[in-house]
XYZ file of C-alpha atoms in Angstrom:
112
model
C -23.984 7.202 -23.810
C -23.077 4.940 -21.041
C -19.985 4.017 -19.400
C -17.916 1.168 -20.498
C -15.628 -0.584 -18.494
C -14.775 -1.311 -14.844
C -15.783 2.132 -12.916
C -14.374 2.817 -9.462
C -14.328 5.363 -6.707
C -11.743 6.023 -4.524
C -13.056 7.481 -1.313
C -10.117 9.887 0.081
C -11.249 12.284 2.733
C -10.009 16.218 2.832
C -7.475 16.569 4.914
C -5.312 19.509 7.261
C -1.694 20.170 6.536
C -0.341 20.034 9.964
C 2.743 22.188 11.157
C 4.588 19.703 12.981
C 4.681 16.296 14.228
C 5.243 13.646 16.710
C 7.215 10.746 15.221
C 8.921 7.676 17.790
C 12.288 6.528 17.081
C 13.762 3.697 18.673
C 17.236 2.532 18.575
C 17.387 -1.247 18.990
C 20.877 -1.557 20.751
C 19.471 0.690 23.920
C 15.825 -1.018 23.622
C 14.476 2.491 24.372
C 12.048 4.554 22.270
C 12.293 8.521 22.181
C 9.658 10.390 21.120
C 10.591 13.283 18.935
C 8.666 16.163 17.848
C 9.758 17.929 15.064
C 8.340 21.273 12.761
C 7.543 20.695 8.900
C 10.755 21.191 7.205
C 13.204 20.629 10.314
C 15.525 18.322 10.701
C 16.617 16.156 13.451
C 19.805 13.935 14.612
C 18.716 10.435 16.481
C 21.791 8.301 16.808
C 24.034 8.083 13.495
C 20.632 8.728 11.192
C 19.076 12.043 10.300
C 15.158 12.215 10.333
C 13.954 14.929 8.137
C 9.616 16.063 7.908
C 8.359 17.484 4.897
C 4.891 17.352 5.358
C 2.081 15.738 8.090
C -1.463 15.710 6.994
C -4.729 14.398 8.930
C -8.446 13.936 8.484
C -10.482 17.298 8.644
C -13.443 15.968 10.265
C -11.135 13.237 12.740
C -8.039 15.681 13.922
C -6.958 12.737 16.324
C -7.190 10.292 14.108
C -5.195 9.035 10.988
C -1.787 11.076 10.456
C 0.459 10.362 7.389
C 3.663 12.309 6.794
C 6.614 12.227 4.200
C 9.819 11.572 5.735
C 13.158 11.712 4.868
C 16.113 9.613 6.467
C 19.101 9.664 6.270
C 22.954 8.189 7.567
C 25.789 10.126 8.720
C 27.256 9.860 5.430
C 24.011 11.431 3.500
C 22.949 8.379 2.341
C 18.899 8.237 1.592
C 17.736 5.336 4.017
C 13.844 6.299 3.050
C 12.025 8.905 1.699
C 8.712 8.353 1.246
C 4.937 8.475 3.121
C 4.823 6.890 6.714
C 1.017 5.892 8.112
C 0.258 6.177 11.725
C -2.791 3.135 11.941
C -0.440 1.622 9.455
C 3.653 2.139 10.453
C 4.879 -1.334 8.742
C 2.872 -0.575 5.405
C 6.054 1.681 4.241
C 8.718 1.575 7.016
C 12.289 2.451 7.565
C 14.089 -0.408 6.850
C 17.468 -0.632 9.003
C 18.570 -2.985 11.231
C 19.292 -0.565 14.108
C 16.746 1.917 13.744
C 12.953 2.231 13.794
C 11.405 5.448 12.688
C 7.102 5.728 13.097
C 4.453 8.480 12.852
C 2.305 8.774 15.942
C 0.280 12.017 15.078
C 0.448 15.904 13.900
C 0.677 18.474 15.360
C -0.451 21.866 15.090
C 2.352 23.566 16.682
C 5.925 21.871 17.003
């Protein structure tokens, strides 16, 4: 009656869905980061991409800590560019990759 095989545990701690969040953009040809703050489910314009937030999530027990939200970005043209789960501790683990833009979570927020 025993288990056979390799047994793991994944640790994965509950977590808040946020209503909004603060994400930094920077455009590389001005050197200049803006930080934007933006509503689940909003989208906004930064230079010739769109940035789109469809969800921001954080630890229960550690509100300031950890965010991770799902993204979408686009070009002028409605091109995806990345759509996918951004990291705050962690923003090069699954980044925008462009060569004028940088897109990163800093945290959520309860209120946009």
């Amino acid at each position: 009656p025993g288990v056979t095989g390799p047994v793991t545990s994944v640790f994965q701690p509950a977590t808040e869905e946020a209503q909004g969040l603060t994400l930094r953009a920077l455009d590389r040809s001005l050197a200049r980061p803006t930080d934007l703050e933006l509503a689940i489910g909003q989208t906004v314009m930064f230079g010739r991409i769109a940035i789109r937030v469809n969800d921001c999530r954080y630890p229960v027990d550690d509100p300031s800590s950890d965010a991770f939200a799902q993204l979408q970005v686009f070009d002028t043209e409605g091109a995806v560019l990345f759509d996918g789960w951004m990291i705050a501790s962690a923003p090069a683990l699954n980044a925008l990759e462009h060569p004028r833009y940088d897109v990163w979570v800093l945290r959520c927020a309860s209120t946009s």
